[in-house]
PDB file of C-alpha atoms and ligand atoms in Angstrom:
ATOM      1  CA  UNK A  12       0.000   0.000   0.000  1.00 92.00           C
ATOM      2  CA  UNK A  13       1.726   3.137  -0.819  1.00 94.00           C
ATOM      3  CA  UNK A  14       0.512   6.740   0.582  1.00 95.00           C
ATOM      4  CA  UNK A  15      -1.919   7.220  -2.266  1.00 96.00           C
ATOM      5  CA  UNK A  16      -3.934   4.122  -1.615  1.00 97.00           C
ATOM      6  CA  UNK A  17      -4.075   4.887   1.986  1.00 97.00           C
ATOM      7  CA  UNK A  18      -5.373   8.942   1.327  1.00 98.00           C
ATOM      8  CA  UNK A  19      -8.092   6.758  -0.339  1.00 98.00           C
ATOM      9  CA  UNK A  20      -8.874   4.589   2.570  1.00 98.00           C
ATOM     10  CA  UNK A  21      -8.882   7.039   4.927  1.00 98.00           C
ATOM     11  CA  UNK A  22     -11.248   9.215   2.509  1.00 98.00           C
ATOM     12  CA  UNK A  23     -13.660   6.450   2.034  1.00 98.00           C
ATOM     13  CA  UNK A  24     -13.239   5.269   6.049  1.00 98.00           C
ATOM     14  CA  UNK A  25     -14.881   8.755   6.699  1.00 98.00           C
ATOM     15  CA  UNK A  26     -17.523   9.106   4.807  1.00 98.00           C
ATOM     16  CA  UNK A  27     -18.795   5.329   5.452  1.00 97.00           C
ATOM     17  CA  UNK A  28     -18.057   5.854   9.431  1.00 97.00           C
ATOM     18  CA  UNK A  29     -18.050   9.657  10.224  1.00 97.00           C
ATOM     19  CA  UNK A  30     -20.619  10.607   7.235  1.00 97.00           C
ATOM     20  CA  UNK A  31     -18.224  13.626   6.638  1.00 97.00           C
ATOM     21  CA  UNK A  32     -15.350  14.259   3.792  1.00 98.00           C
ATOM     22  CA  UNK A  33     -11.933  13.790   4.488  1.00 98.00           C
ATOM     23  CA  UNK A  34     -10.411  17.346   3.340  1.00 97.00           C
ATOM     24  CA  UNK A  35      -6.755  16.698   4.371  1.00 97.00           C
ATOM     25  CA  UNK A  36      -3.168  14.468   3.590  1.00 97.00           C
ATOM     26  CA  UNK A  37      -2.889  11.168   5.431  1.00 97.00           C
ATOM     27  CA  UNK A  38       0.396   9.095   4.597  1.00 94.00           C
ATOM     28  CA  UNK A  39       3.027   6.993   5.726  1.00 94.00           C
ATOM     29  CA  UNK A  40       5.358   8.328   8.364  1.00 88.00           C
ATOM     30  CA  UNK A  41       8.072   5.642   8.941  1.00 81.00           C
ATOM     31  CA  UNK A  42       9.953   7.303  10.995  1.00 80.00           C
ATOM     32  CA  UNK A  43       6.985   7.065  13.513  1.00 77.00           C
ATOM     33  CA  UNK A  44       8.865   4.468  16.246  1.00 71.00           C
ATOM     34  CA  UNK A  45       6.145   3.624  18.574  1.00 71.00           C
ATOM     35  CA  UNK A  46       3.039   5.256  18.015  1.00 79.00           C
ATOM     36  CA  UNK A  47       0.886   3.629  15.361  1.00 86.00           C
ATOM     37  CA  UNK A  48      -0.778   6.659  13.988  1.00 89.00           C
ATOM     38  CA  UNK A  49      -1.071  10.280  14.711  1.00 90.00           C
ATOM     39  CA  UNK A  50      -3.549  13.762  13.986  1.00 93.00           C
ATOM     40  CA  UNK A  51      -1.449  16.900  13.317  1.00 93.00           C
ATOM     41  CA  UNK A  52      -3.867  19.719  14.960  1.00 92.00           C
ATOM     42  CA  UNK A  53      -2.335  22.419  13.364  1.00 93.00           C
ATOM     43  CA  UNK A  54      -2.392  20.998   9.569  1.00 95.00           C
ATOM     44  CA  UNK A  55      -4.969  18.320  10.659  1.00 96.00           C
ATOM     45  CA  UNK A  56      -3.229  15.773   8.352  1.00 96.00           C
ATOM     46  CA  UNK A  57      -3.054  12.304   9.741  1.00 96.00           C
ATOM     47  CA  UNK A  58       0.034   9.878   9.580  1.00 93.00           C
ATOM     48  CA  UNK A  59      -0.181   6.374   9.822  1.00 93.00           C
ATOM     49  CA  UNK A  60       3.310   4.010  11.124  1.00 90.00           C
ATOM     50  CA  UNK A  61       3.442   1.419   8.203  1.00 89.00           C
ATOM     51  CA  UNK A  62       4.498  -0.904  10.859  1.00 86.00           C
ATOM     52  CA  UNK A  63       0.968  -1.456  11.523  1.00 88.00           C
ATOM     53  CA  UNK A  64       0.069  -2.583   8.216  1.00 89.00           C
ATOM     54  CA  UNK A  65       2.979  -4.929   8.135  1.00 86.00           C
ATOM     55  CA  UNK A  66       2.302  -6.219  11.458  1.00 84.00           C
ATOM     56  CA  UNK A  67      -0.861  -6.454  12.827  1.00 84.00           C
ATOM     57  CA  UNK A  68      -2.301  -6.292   9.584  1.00 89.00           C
ATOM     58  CA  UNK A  69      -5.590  -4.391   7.264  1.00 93.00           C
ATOM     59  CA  UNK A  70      -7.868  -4.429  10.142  1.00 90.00           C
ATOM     60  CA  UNK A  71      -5.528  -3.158  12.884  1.00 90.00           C
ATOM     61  CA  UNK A  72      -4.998  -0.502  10.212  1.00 93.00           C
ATOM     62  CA  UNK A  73      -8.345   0.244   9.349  1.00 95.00           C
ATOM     63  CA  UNK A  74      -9.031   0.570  13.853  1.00 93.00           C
ATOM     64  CA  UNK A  75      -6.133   3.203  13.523  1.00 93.00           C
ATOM     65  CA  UNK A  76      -7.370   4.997  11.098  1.00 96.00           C
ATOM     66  CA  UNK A  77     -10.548   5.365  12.521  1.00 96.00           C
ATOM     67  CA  UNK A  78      -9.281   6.473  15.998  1.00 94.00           C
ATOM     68  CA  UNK A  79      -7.188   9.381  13.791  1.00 95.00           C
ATOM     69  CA  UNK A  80     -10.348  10.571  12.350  1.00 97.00           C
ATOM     70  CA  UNK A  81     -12.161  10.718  15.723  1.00 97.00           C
ATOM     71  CA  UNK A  82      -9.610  13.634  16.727  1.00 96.00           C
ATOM     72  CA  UNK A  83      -9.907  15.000  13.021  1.00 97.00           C
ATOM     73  CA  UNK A  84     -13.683  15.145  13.219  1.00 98.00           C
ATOM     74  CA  UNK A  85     -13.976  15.979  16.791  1.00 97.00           C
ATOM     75  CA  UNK A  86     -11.459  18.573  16.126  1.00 97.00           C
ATOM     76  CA  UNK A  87     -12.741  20.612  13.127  1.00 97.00           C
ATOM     77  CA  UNK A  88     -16.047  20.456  14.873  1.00 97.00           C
ATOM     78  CA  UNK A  89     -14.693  21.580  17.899  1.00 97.00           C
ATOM     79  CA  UNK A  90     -15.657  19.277  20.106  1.00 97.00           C
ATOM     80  CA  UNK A  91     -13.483  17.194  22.892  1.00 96.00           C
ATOM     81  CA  UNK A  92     -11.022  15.327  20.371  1.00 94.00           C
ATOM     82  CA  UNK A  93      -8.673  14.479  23.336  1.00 92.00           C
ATOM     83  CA  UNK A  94      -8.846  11.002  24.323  1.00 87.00           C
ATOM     84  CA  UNK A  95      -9.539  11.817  27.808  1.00 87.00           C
ATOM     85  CA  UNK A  96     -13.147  13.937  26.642  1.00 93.00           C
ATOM     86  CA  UNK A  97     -16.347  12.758  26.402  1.00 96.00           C
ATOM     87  CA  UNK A  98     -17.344  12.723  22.959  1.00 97.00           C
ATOM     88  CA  UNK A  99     -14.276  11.127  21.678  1.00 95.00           C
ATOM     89  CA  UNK A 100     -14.481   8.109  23.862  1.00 93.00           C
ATOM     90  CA  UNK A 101     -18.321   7.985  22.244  1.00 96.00           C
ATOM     91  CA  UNK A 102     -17.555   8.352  19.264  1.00 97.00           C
ATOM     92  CA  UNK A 103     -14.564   6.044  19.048  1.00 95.00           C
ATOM     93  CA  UNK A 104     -17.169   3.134  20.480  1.00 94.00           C
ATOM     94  CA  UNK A 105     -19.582   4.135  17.511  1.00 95.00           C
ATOM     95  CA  UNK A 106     -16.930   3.950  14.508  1.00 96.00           C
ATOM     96  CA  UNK A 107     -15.290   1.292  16.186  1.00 91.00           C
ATOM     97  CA  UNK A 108     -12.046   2.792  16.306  1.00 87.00           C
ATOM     98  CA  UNK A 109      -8.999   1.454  18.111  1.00 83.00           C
ATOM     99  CA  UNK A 110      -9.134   2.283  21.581  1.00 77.00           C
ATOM    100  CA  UNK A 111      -5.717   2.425  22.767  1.00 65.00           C
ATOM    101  CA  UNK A 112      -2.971   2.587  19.215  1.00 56.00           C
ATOM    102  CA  UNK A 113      -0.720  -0.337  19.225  1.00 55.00           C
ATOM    103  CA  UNK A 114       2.860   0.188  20.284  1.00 58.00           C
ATOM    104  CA  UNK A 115       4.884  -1.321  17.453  1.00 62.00           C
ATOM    105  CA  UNK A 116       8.395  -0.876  18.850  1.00 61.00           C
ATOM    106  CA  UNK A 117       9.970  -4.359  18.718  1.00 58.00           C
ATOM    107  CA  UNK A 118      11.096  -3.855  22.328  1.00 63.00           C
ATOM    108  CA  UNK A 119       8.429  -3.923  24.184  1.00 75.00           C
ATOM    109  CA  UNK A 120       6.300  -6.734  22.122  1.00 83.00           C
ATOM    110  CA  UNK A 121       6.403 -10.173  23.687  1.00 88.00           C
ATOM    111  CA  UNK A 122       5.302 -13.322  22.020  1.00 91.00           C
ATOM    112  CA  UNK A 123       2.823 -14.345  24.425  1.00 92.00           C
ATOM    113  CA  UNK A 124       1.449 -17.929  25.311  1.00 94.00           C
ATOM    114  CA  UNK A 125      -1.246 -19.044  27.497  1.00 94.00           C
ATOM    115  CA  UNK A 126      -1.768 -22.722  29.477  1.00 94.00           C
ATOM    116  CA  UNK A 127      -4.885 -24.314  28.194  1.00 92.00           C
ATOM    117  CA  UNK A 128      -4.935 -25.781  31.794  1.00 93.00           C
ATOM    118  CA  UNK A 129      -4.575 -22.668  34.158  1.00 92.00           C
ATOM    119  CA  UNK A 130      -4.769 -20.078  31.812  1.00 88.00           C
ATOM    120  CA  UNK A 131      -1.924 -18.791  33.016  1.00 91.00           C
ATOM    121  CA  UNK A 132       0.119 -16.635  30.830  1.00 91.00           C
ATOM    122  CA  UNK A 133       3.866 -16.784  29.695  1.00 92.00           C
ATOM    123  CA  UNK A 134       5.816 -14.162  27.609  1.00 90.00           C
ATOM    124  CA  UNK A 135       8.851 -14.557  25.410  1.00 91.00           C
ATOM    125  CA  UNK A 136      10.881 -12.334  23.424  1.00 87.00           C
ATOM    126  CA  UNK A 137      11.520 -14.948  21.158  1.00 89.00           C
ATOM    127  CA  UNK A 138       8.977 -17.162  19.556  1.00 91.00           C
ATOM    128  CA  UNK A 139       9.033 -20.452  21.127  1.00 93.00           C
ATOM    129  CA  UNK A 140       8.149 -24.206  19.669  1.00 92.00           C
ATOM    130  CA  UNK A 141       5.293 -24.700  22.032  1.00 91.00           C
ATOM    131  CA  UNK A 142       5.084 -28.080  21.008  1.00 90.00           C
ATOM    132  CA  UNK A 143       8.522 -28.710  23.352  1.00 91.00           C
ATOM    133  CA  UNK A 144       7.003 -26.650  26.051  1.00 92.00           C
ATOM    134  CA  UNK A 145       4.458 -26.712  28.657  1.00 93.00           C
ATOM    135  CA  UNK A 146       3.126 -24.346  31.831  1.00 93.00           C
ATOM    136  CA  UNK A 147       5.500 -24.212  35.022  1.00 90.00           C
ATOM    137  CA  UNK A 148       2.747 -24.763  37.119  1.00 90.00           C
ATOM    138  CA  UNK A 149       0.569 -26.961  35.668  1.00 94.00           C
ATOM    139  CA  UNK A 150       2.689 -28.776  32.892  1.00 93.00           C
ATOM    140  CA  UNK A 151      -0.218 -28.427  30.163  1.00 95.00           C
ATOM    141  CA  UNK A 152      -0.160 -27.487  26.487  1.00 95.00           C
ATOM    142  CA  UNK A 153       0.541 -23.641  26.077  1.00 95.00           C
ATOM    143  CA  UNK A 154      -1.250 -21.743  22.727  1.00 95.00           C
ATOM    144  CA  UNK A 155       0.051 -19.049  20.832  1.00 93.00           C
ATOM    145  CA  UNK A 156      -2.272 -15.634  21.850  1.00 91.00           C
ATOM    146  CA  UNK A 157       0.137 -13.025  19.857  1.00 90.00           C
ATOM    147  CA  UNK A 158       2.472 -10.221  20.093  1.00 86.00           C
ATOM    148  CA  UNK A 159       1.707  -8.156  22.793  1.00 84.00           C
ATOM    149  CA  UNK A 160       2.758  -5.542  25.275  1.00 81.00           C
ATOM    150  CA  UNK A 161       2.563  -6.566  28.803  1.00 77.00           C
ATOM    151  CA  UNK A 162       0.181  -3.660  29.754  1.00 71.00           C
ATOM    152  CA  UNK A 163      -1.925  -5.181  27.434  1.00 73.00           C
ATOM    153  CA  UNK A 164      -2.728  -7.984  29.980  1.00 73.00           C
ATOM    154  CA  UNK A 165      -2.401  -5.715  32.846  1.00 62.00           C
TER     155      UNK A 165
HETATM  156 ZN1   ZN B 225      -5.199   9.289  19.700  1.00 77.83          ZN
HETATM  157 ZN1   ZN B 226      -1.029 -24.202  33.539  1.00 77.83          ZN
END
């Protein structure tokens, strides 16, 4: 997907979720190292960390998008666009927009298993074979649940 494409998805996004044009520049910002997208409030363009796309995917993409274009909307219509107000928590709910936006630095992901036993959970900066491993308390089969921060289970 180059930045074209995605000016296009983020134009359509808003008019199928927010029922309002998008009137500004979204594109790629790799040199974005954490965040996973981010609304400009003084040129109200939106850039997107590519990392998202490669990682996590179309749909993790399309959940950051929408989340930009609650603070774009909110914003030109100046109501609360901060993620703390009101009416951006509601309207993030109704579009169905990421809540929190992933942290794609490498460092902080962990490859994450759970027991099918105790439900326990066990993180690993590298991927493991699970298939030679099994929970420390319980000794049952572990599954894969993803790359995740550790907050993300907090
Ligand atoms: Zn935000
Ligand atoms: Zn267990």
């Amino acid at each position: 997907m180059n930045d074209e494409q995605l000016q296009q998805l983020v134009e359509q996004i808003s008019l199928e979720w927010f029922k309002r044009p998008f009137l500004h520049r979204a594109f790629f910002n790799r040199r974005l190292k954490t965040t996973g997208g981010r609304y400009h409030i003084k040129t109200h363009h939106i850039d997107v960390n590519k990392k998202v796309l490669d990682r996590f995917g179309i749909d993790e993409l399309v959940g950051v998008i929408k989340h930009e274009l609650c603070h774009y909307h909110l914003h030109l219509q100046h109501k609360g666009y901060r993620h703390q107000d009101k009416d951006f928590k509601v309207l993030l709910k109704q579009v169905g927009g990421s809540r929190y936006v992933k942290n794609v630095d490498d460092n902080v992901l962990f490859h994450v298993y759970q027991c099918t036993c105790c439900e326990c959970l066990v993180f690993r900066k590298r991927k493991i074979e699970i298939k030679y491993y099994r929970c420390a308390n319980c000794l049952s089969a572990l599954v894969y649940v993803g790359r995740h921060k550790r907050e993300d289970f907090a």
